[in-house]
Coordinates of C-alpha atoms (C1' of nucleotides) in Angstrom, one line a residue:
Chain A
M127 CA -23.1 2.2 -34.0
N128 CA -19.8 1.4 -35.7
D129 CA -18.0 4.3 -34.1
S130 CA -14.6 4.8 -35.4
L131 CA -14.9 8.6 -35.2
S132 CA -14.9 8.8 -31.4
P133 CA -11.4 7.3 -30.9
A134 CA -10.0 9.2 -33.8
L135 CA -11.3 12.5 -32.6
A136 CA -10.2 11.8 -29.1
A137 CA -6.8 11.0 -30.4
L138 CA -6.7 14.2 -32.3
A139 CA -7.8 16.2 -29.3
D140 CA -4.2 16.1 -28.0
P141 CA -1.7 18.7 -29.3
T142 CA 1.2 16.3 -29.0
R143 CA -0.5 13.8 -31.1
R144 CA -1.6 16.3 -33.7
A145 CA 2.1 17.5 -33.9
I146 CA 3.2 13.9 -34.5
L147 CA 0.6 13.5 -37.2
D148 CA 1.8 16.7 -38.7
R149 CA 5.3 15.4 -38.8
L150 CA 4.1 12.3 -40.6
R151 CA 2.8 14.3 -43.5
A152 CA 6.4 14.6 -44.5
G153 CA 6.6 10.8 -44.6
E154 CA 7.5 7.8 -42.6
A155 CA 9.5 8.3 -39.4
S156 CA 10.8 6.2 -36.5
A157 CA 9.4 6.4 -33.0
G158 CA 12.6 8.0 -31.8
T159 CA 12.5 10.6 -34.6
L160 CA 8.9 11.4 -33.7
A161 CA 9.7 11.7 -30.0
A162 CA 12.8 13.9 -30.4
P163 CA 11.0 17.3 -30.6
F164 CA 9.0 16.8 -27.4
D165 CA 9.9 17.4 -23.8
I166 CA 8.2 14.4 -22.5
S167 CA 9.5 10.9 -21.8
Q168 CA 10.0 8.2 -24.4
P169 CA 7.3 5.9 -22.9
A170 CA 4.8 8.8 -23.0
I171 CA 5.4 9.1 -26.7
S172 CA 5.2 5.4 -27.2
R173 CA 1.8 5.5 -25.6
H174 CA 0.7 8.4 -27.8
L175 CA 1.7 6.3 -30.8
K176 CA -0.2 3.4 -29.5
V177 CA -3.3 5.5 -29.0
M178 CA -2.9 6.8 -32.6
T179 CA -2.5 3.3 -33.9
G180 CA -5.5 2.2 -32.0
A181 CA -7.5 5.1 -33.4
G182 CA -6.4 4.0 -36.9
L183 CA -4.5 7.3 -37.6
V184 CA -1.1 5.6 -38.1
T185 CA 0.3 2.3 -39.0
H186 CA 3.8 1.0 -38.4
R187 CA 6.3 -1.6 -39.6
R188 CA 9.5 -2.9 -38.2
D189 CA 12.9 -1.8 -39.5
G190 CA 15.6 -3.5 -37.5
T191 CA 15.4 -2.2 -34.0
R192 CA 13.3 0.8 -35.1
R193 CA 9.6 1.0 -35.6
M194 CA 8.7 3.1 -38.6
F195 CA 5.4 5.0 -38.4
R196 CA 3.3 6.1 -41.3
L197 CA 0.2 8.2 -41.7
A198 CA -3.0 6.2 -42.3
P199 CA -5.3 8.7 -44.1
H200 CA -8.5 6.6 -43.9
R201 CA -9.7 7.9 -40.6
L202 CA -9.0 11.5 -41.5
A203 CA -11.0 10.9 -44.6
E204 CA -13.8 9.7 -42.5
I205 CA -13.7 12.8 -40.4
D206 CA -13.7 14.8 -43.6
A207 CA -16.7 12.8 -44.7
W208 CA -18.4 13.5 -41.4
L209 CA -17.8 17.2 -41.8
D210 CA -19.6 17.0 -45.2
A211 CA -22.9 17.1 -43.4
Y212 CA -22.0 20.5 -42.0
R213 CA -20.5 21.8 -45.2
A214 CA -23.6 23.7 -46.2
V215 CA -23.7 25.4 -42.8
L216 CA -20.0 26.0 -42.9
E217 CA -20.0 27.6 -46.3
A218 CA -21.7 30.7 -45.1
N219 CA -18.9 31.1 -42.6
Y220 CA -15.8 30.6 -44.7
Q221 CA -15.4 34.2 -45.6
R222 CA -15.6 35.2 -41.9
L223 CA -13.0 32.6 -41.0
D224 CA -10.7 33.7 -43.8
A225 CA -11.0 37.3 -42.7
L226 CA -10.1 36.3 -39.1
L227 CA -7.1 34.2 -40.2
A228 CA -5.9 37.0 -42.4
K229 CA -6.0 39.5 -39.6
D230 CA -4.1 37.0 -37.4
D231 CA -6.5 37.8 -34.7
Chain B
M17 CA -0.2 28.0 -28.8
N18 CA -3.7 29.4 -29.2
D19 CA -5.3 25.9 -29.1
S20 CA -9.0 26.0 -29.8
L21 CA -8.8 22.7 -31.7
S22 CA -8.1 20.5 -28.7
P23 CA -11.3 21.4 -26.8
A24 CA -13.3 21.2 -30.0
L25 CA -12.0 17.8 -31.0
A26 CA -12.4 16.5 -27.5
A27 CA -16.0 17.7 -27.4
L28 CA -16.6 16.0 -30.7
A29 CA -15.1 12.7 -29.5
D30 CA -18.3 11.9 -27.7
P31 CA -21.1 10.3 -29.7
T32 CA -23.8 12.0 -27.6
R33 CA -22.4 15.4 -28.3
R34 CA -22.0 14.6 -32.0
A35 CA -25.7 13.5 -32.1
I36 CA -26.7 16.8 -30.4
L37 CA -24.7 18.8 -33.0
D38 CA -26.3 16.7 -35.7
R39 CA -29.7 17.7 -34.4
L40 CA -28.7 21.4 -34.4
R41 CA -28.1 21.3 -38.1
A42 CA -31.9 21.4 -38.5
G43 CA -31.9 24.6 -36.5
E44 CA -32.1 26.0 -33.0
A45 CA -33.5 23.8 -30.3
S46 CA -34.1 23.9 -26.5
A47 CA -32.0 22.0 -24.0
G48 CA -35.0 19.8 -23.3
T49 CA -35.6 19.0 -27.0
L50 CA -32.0 18.2 -27.4
A51 CA -32.1 15.9 -24.3
A52 CA -35.3 14.0 -25.3
P53 CA -33.8 11.4 -27.6
F54 CA -31.2 10.2 -25.1
D55 CA -31.4 7.8 -22.3
I56 CA -29.2 9.7 -19.9
S57 CA -30.2 12.2 -17.2
Q58 CA -31.0 15.8 -17.8
P59 CA -28.0 17.1 -15.8
A60 CA -25.8 14.9 -18.0
I61 CA -27.1 16.6 -21.1
S62 CA -26.8 20.0 -19.5
R63 CA -23.1 19.3 -18.9
H64 CA -22.7 18.1 -22.5
L65 CA -24.1 21.3 -23.6
K66 CA -21.8 23.2 -21.3
V67 CA -18.8 21.4 -22.7
M68 CA -19.9 22.1 -26.3
T69 CA -20.5 25.7 -25.4
G70 CA -17.0 25.9 -23.8
A71 CA -15.5 24.3 -27.0
G72 CA -17.2 27.0 -29.1
L73 CA -19.4 24.5 -31.0
V74 CA -22.7 26.0 -29.9
T75 CA -24.1 29.2 -28.5
H76 CA -27.4 29.8 -26.7
R77 CA -29.9 32.4 -25.9
R78 CA -32.7 32.6 -23.3
D79 CA -36.3 32.2 -24.4
G80 CA -38.4 32.4 -21.3
T81 CA -37.6 29.5 -19.1
R82 CA -36.0 27.6 -22.0
R83 CA -32.5 27.9 -23.3
M84 CA -32.3 27.8 -27.0
F85 CA -29.1 26.3 -28.5
R86 CA -27.7 27.0 -31.9
L87 CA -24.8 25.6 -34.0
A88 CA -21.7 27.8 -34.0
P89 CA -19.9 26.8 -37.2
H90 CA -16.7 28.7 -36.6
R91 CA -14.9 25.8 -34.8
L92 CA -16.0 23.2 -37.3
A93 CA -14.6 25.5 -40.0
E94 CA -11.3 25.6 -38.1
I95 CA -11.2 21.8 -38.0
D96 CA -12.0 21.8 -41.7
A97 CA -9.1 24.3 -42.2
W98 CA -6.8 22.1 -40.1
L99 CA -7.7 19.1 -42.4
D100 CA -6.7 21.2 -45.4
A101 CA -3.1 20.4 -44.6
Y102 CA -3.9 16.7 -45.1
R103 CA -6.1 17.2 -48.1
A104 CA -3.3 16.2 -50.5
V105 CA -2.7 13.0 -48.7
L106 CA -6.4 12.3 -48.4
E107 CA -7.2 12.8 -52.0
A108 CA -5.4 9.6 -52.9
N109 CA -7.8 7.8 -50.6
Y110 CA -11.2 9.2 -51.4
Q111 CA -11.9 6.5 -53.9
R112 CA -11.1 3.8 -51.5
L113 CA -13.3 5.4 -48.8
D114 CA -16.2 5.9 -51.2
A115 CA -16.0 2.3 -52.2
L116 CA -16.0 1.2 -48.6
L117 CA -19.1 3.4 -47.8
A118 CA -20.9 2.1 -50.9
K119 CA -20.4 -1.4 -49.8
D120 CA -21.8 -0.5 -46.4
D121 CA -19.0 -2.6 -45.0
Chain C
dA1 C1' 27.5 -14.9 -26.1
dT2 C1' 27.4 -10.1 -24.9
dC3 C1' 26.3 -5.6 -25.4
dA4 C1' 24.2 -1.4 -27.2
dT5 C1' 20.2 0.5 -29.3
dT6 C1' 15.4 1.2 -29.9
dC7 C1' 11.2 0.8 -28.4
dA8 C1' 7.3 -1.3 -25.5
dT9 C1' 5.1 -2.6 -21.2
dA10 C1' 4.3 -2.5 -16.0
dA11 C1' 3.2 -0.1 -12.1
dC12 C1' 1.9 3.9 -10.0
dA13 C1' 0.1 8.9 -9.0
dA14 C1' -2.5 12.8 -10.4
dT15 C1' -6.0 14.6 -13.2
dT16 C1' -10.0 14.7 -15.9
dC17 C1' -14.5 12.9 -17.5
dA18 C1' -19.2 11.0 -17.7
dT19 C1' -22.7 10.0 -15.0
dT20 C1' -26.0 9.9 -11.1
dT21 C1' -29.1 11.9 -7.4
dA22 C1' -30.3 15.9 -5.0
dT23 C1' -30.9 20.7 -4.9
dA24 C1' -30.9 25.5 -6.6
dT25 C1' -32.2 29.1 -9.9
dA26 C1' -34.8 31.6 -13.3
dA27 C1' -39.0 32.7 -15.7
dC28 C1' -43.7 32.4 -16.3
dG29 C1' -48.7 32.0 -15.2
dA30 C1' -52.6 31.9 -12.0
Chain D
dT278 C1' -47.0 35.3 -3.9
dC279 C1' -47.1 30.3 -5.1
dG280 C1' -46.6 26.6 -8.0
dT281 C1' -44.9 24.7 -12.2
dT282 C1' -41.7 24.3 -15.9
dA283 C1' -37.1 24.3 -17.7
dT284 C1' -32.6 24.1 -16.8
dA285 C1' -28.2 24.7 -14.2
dT286 C1' -25.1 23.5 -10.3
dA287 C1' -23.2 20.6 -6.3
dA288 C1' -21.4 16.6 -4.6
dA289 C1' -20.1 12.0 -5.1
dT290 C1' -18.2 8.1 -7.7
dG291 C1' -16.0 5.1 -11.0
dA292 C1' -13.5 4.9 -15.2
dA293 C1' -10.4 6.6 -18.3
dT294 C1' -6.3 9.5 -19.5
dT295 C1' -1.5 11.3 -19.1
dG296 C1' 2.4 11.5 -17.2
dT297 C1' 6.4 9.4 -14.5
dT298 C1' 10.3 5.8 -13.4
dA299 C1' 11.7 1.2 -13.8
dT300 C1' 12.1 -2.7 -16.4
dG301 C1' 11.5 -6.0 -20.4
dA302 C1' 12.0 -7.5 -25.3
dA303 C1' 13.6 -7.5 -30.0
dT304 C1' 17.2 -6.7 -33.1
dG305 C1' 21.8 -6.0 -34.9
dA306 C1' 26.8 -5.6 -34.2
dT307 C1' 31.2 -7.1 -32.2

DNA sequence: ATCATTCATAACAATTCATTTATATAACGA
DNA sequence: TCGTTATATAAATGAATTGTTATGAATGAT
């Protein structure tokens, strides 16, 4: 099995990493910028970025002493494609979810 | 943070558990039926099912000595909703993904 | 050359995870 | 009540994960 989903989903299972990814929707950012909002050490963030890179969720390029990270949408698209198989089952539940989110329950 | 995504994504990060979920798309199935295709011990599957239950991906009911499991689409819908935020970024990449899948690369 | 900045890597401890074997529990049928 | 079937739980183990502090490496500026 050519399993690129497992590492990607494992990477996304961490709230810090999801927050980093969220930030990257706004565009490229340096490791330092990405680390700033968090209360954990710089090496910890560096590791998170390495995990995300390994999972194919982000890419990076050098810019002087900084390392600029960028969202790599491919893996998210794969997850989306994986969800397609469940789309039929999900469709019956969208209303319920919408209602729940609306009620902020 | 009311984080139901983390456990769900962590649960889905395991190929065995994704395969179990896949099987459940066809409908309700007993723990034994779900365990059959795999080469790992019964307790291991039982634990996988417990993890999936804890993550809210499945529910179960008793049927005599058997325990019948069923897909619980709510969490998958939440993941789908989470992906919505990335949908704009993804859209630019669907063609590329489709091409890749078509080439069976 | 030296120094400051930005980031990665090493080494370590604590925790969590996936699995196994062995055993317990729950429900049914004779 | 006893045995069988189906499944869960316990205990143990090794591997992976997440965080820390300390240190190294790459780049640019003086």
